[in-house]
mmCIF file of C-alpha atoms in Angstrom:
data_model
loop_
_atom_site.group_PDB
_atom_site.id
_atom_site.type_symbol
_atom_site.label_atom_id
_atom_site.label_comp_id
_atom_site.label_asym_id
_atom_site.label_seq_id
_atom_site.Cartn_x
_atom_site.Cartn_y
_atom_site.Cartn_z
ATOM 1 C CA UNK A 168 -32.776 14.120 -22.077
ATOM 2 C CA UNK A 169 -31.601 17.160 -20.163
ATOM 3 C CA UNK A 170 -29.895 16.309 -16.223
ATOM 4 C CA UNK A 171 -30.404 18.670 -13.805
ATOM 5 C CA UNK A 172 -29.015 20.006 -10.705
ATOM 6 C CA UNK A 173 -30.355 22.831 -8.976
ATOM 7 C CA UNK A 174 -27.427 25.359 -10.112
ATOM 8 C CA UNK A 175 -25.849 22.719 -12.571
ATOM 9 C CA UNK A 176 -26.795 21.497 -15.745
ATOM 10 C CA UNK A 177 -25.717 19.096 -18.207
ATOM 11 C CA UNK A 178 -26.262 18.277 -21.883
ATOM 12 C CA UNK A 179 -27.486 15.360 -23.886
ATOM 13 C CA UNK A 180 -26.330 12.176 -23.356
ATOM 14 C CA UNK A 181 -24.926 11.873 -27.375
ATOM 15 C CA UNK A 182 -22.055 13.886 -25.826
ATOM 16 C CA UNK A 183 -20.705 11.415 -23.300
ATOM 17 C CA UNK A 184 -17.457 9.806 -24.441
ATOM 18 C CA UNK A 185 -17.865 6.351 -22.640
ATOM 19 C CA UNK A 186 -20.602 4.336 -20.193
ATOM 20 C CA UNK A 187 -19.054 3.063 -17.070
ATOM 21 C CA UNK A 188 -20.311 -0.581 -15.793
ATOM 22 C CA UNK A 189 -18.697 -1.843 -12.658
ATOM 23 C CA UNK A 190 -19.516 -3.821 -9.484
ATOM 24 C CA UNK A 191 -18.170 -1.923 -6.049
ATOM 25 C CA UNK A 192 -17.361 -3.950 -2.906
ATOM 26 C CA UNK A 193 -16.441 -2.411 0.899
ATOM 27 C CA UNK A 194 -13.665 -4.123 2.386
ATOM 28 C CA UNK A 195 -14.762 -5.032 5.503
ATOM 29 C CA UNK A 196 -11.983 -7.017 7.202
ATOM 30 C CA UNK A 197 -8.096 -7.571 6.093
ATOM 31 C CA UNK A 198 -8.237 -9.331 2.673
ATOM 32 C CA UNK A 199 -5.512 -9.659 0.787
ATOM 33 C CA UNK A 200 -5.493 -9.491 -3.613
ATOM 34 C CA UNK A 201 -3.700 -13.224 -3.473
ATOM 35 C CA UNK A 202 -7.059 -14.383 -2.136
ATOM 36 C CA UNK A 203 -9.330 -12.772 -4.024
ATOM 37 C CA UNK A 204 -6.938 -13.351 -7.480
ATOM 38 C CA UNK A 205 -7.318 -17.079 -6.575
ATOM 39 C CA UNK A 206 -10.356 -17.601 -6.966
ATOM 40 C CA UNK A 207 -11.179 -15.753 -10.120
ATOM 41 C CA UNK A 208 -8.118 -18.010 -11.694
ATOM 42 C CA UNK A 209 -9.737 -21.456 -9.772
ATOM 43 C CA UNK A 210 -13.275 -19.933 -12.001
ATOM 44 C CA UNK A 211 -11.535 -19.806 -14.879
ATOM 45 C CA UNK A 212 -9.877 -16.375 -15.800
ATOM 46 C CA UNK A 213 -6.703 -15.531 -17.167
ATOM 47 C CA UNK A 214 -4.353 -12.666 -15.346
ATOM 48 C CA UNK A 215 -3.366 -10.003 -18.583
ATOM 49 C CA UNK A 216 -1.557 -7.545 -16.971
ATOM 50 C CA UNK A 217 -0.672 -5.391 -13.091
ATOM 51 C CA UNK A 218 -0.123 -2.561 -12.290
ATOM 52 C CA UNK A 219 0.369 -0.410 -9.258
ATOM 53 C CA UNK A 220 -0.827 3.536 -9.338
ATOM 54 C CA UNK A 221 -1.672 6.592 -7.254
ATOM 55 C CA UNK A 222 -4.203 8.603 -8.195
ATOM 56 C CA UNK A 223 -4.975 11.935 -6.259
ATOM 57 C CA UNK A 224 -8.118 13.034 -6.797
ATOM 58 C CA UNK A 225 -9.795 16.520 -6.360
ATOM 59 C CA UNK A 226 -13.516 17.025 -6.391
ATOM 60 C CA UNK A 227 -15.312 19.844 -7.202
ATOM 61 C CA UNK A 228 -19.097 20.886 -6.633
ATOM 62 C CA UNK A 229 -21.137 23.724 -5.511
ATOM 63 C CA UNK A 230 -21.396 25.309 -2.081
ATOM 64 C CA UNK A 231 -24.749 23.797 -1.473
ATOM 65 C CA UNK A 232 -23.197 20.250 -3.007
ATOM 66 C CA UNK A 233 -25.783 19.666 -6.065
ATOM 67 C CA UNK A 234 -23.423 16.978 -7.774
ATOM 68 C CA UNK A 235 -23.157 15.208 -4.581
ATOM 69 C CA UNK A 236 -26.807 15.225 -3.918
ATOM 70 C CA UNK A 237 -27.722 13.905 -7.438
ATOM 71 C CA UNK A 238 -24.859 11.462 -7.512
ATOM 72 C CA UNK A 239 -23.254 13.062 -9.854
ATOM 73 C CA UNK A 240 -19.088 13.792 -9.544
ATOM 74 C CA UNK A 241 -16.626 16.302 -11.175
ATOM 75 C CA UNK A 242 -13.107 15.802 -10.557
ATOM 76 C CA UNK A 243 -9.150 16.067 -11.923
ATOM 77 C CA UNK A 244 -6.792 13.297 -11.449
ATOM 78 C CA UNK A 245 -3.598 13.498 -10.985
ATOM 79 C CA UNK A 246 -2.242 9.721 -12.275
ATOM 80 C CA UNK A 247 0.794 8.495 -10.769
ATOM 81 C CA UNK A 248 2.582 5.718 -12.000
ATOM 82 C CA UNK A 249 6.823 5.167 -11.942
ATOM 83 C CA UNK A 250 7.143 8.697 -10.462
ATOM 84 C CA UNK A 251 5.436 10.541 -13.137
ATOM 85 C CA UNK A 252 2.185 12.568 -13.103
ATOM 86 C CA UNK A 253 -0.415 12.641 -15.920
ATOM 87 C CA UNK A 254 -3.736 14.529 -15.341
ATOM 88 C CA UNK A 255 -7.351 14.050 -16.838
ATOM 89 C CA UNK A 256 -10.868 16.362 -15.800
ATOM 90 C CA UNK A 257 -13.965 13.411 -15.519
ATOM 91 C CA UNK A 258 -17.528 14.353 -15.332
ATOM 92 C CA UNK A 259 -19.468 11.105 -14.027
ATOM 93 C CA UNK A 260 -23.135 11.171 -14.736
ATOM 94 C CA UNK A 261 -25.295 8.621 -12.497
ATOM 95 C CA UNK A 262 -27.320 6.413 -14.582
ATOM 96 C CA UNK A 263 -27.979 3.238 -12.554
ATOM 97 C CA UNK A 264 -30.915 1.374 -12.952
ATOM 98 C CA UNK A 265 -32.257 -1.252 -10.392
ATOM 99 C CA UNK A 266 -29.283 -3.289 -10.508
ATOM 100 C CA UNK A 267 -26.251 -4.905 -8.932
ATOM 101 C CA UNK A 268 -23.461 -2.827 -10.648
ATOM 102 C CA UNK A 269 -22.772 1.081 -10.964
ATOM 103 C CA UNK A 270 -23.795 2.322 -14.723
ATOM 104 C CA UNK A 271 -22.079 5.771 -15.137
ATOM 105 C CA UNK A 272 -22.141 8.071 -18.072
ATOM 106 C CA UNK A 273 -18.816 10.182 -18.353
ATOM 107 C CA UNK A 274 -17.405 12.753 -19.940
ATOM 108 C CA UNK A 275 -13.386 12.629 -19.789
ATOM 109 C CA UNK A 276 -10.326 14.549 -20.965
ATOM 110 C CA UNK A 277 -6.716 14.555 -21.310
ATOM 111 C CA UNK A 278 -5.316 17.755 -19.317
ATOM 112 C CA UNK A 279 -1.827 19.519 -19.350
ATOM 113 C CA UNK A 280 -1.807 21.101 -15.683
ATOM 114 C CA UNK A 281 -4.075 20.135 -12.187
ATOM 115 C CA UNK A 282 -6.140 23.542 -12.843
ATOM 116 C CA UNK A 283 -9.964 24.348 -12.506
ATOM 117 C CA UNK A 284 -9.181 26.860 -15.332
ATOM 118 C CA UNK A 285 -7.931 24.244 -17.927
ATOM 119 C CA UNK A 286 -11.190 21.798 -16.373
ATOM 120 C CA UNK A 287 -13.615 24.504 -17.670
ATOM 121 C CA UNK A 288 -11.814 24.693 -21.233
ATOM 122 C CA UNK A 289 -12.531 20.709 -21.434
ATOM 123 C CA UNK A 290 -15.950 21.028 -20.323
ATOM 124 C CA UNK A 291 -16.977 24.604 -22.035
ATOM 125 C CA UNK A 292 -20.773 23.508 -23.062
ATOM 126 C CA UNK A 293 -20.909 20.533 -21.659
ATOM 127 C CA UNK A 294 -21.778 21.786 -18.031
ATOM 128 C CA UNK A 295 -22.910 24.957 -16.789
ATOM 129 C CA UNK A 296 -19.721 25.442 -14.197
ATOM 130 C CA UNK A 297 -20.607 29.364 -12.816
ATOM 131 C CA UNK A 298 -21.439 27.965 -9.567
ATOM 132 C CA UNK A 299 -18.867 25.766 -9.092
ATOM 133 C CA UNK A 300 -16.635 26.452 -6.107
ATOM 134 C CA UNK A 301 -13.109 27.943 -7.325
ATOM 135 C CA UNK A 302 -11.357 25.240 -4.953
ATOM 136 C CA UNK A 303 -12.028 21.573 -4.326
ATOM 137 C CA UNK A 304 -14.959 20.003 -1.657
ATOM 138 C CA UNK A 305 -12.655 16.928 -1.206
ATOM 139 C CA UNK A 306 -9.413 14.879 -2.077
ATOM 140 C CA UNK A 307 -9.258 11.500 -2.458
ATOM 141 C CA UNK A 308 -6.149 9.638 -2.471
ATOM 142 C CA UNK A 309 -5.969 6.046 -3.424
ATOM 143 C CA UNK A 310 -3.233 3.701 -3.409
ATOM 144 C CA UNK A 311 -4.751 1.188 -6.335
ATOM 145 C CA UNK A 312 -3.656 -1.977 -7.263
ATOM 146 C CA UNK A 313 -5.311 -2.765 -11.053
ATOM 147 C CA UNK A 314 -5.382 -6.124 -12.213
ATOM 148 C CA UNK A 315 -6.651 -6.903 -15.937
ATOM 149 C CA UNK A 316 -8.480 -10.411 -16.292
ATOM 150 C CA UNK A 317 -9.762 -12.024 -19.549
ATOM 151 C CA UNK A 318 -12.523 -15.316 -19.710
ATOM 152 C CA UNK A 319 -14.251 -15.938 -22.338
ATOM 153 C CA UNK A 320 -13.202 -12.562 -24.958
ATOM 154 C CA UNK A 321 -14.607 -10.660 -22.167
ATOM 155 C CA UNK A 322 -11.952 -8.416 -20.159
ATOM 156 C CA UNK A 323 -12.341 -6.586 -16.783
ATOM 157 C CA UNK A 324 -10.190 -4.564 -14.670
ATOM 158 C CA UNK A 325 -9.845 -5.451 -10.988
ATOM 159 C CA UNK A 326 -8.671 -2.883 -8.862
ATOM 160 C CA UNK A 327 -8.231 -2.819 -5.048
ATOM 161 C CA UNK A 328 -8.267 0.493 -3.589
ATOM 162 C CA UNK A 329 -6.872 2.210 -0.482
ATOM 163 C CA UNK A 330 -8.166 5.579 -0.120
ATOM 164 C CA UNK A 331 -7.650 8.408 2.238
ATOM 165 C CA UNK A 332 -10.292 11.192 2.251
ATOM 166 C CA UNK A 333 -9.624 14.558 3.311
ATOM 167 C CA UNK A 334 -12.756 17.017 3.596
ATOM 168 C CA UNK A 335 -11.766 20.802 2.738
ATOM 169 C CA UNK A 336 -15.447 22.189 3.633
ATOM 170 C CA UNK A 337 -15.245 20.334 7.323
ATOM 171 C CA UNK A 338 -11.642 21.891 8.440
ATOM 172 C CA UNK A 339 -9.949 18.961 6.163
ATOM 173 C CA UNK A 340 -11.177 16.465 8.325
ATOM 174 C CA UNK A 341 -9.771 12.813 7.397
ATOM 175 C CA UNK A 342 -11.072 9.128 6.883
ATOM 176 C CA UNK A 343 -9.954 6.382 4.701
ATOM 177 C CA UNK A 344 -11.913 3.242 3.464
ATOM 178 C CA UNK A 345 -10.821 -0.057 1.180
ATOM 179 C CA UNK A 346 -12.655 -0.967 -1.779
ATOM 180 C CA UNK A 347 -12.724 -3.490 -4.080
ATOM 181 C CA UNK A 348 -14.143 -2.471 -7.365
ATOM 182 C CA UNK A 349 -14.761 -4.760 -10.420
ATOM 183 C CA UNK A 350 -14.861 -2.993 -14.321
ATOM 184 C CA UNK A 351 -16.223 -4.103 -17.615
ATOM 185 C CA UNK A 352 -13.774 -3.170 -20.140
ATOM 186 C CA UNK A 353 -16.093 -4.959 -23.095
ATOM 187 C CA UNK A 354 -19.622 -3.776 -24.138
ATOM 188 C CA UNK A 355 -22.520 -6.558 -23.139
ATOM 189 C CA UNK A 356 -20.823 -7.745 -20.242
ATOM 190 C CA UNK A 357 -23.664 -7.540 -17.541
ATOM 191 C CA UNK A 358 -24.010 -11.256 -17.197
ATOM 192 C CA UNK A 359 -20.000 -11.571 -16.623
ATOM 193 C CA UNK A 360 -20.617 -9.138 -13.327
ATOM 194 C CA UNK A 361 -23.304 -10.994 -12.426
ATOM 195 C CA UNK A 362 -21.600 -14.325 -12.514
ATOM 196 C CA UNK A 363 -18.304 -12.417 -10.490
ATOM 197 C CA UNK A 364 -20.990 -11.090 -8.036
ATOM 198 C CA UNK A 365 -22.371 -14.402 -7.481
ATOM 199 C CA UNK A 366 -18.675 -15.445 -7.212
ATOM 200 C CA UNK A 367 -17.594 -13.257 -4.730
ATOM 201 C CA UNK A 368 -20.766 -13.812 -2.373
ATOM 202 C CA UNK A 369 -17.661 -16.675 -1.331
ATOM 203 C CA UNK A 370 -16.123 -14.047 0.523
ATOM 204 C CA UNK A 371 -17.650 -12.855 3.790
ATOM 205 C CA UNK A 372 -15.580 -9.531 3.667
ATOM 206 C CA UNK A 373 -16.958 -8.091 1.408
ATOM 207 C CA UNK A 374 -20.121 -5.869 1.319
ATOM 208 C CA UNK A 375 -21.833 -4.518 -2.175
ATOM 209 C CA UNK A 376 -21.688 -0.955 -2.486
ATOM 210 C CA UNK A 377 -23.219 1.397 -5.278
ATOM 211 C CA UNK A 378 -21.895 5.073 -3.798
ATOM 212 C CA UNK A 379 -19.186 6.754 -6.336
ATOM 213 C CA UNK A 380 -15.817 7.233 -4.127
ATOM 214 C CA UNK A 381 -16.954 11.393 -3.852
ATOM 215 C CA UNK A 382 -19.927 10.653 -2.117
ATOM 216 C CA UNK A 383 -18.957 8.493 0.045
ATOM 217 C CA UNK A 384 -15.900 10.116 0.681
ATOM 218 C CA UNK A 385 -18.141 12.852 1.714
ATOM 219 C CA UNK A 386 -20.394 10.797 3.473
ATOM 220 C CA UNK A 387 -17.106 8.808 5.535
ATOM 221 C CA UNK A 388 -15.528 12.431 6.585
ATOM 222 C CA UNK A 389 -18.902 13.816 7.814
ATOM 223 C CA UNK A 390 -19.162 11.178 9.972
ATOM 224 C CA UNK A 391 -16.117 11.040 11.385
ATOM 225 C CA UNK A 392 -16.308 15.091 11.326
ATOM 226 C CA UNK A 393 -19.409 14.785 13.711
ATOM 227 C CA UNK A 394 -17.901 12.007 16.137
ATOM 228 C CA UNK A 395 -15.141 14.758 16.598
ATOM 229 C CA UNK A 396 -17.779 17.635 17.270
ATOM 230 C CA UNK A 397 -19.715 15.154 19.495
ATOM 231 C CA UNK A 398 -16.396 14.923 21.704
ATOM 232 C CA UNK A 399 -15.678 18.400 22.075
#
């Protein structure tokens, strides 16, 4: 099976180094991660490990945005964690079916350097980049929280997310948004996100989202970008 953008194309689906399975929430109101950690340890699951990161994200597409449209993403992230940077190109292929949870195909790799140059190296035959804009379409910076939880054998990372959007092709307009987002980190686990979805229905705040952070990113600062052109 060939994917297909209108100036992008991508290989066979043998090539894609992992699948991505993970439930997305909008924060709606204030909720803080003691709540929600509660109640995953009152159900049952064990805490592994924390951690707090950064991770600065640039996205790239064409000028006519043909990832965006077939919700499909290419960026390079720029990890930060204890003051020091470590960088890695992702290609994220959209392969949801009718279901509760995200299901992603990707295509990631280590880099040495933030540079579009070194992103085409890693993805040389994998995508067809010649119409790829030579700068990013939009940053995302998120201030992430990652928690790792076990039950069962089965692990999955919970991260809450704080991100700040800034749109380069709308004069770098901003917006921000708060997510929660739930990952499988074991194969077979889509009855343990369906038993955390049916847990989290407890909390009102929370709103089920499928959009990847790009396009809604670029959804978020278009908004806001017309509000501001509405009030000129």
């Amino acid at each position: 099976m060939i994917l297909k953008t209108i100036h992008v194309k991508i290989s066979t689906k043998e090539e894609y180094t992992m699948n991505e399975l993970e439930l997305k929430y909008e924060i709606k109101e204030s909720l803080s991660l003691y709540d929600i950690l509660k109640l995953f340890i009152d159900n049952g699951f064990l805490i592994e490990s924390t951690e707090t990161i950064t991770n600065n994200d640039d996205y790239y597409d064409t000028n006519d945005l043909d990832l965006y449209k077939s919700n499909n993403s290419l960026r390079i992230r720029e990890k930060i964690k204890d003051g020091k940077s470590k960088y890695k190109s992702t290609l994220k292929i959209n392969n949801s079916a009718d279901s509760i949870y995200t299901n992603r195909l990707e295509i990631e790799d280590d880099m040495e350097s933030k540079t579009l140059e070194e992103l085409k190296r890693n993805l040389n035959g994998k995508i067809d980049l010649n119409n790829i804009e030579t700068s990013p379409i939009l940053n995302a910076t998120t201030y992430r929280t990652n928690v790792v939880l076990s039950k069962n054998g089965k692990h999955i990372c919970l991260s809450l997310d704080n991100t700040i959007y800034t749109n380069y092709k709308l004069d770098s307009i901003i917006s921000n948004d708060e997510q929660l987002e739930i990952e499988a980190l074991d194969k077979d686990s889509e009855s343990l996100l369906n038993e955390i979805n049916n847990l989290l229905k407890q909390i009102n705040k929370l709103s089920i989202i499928k959009e990847s952070k790009y396009k809604r990113g670029i959804n978020k600062t278009t908004t806001e970008y017309n509000k501001v052109q509405k009030s000129l």
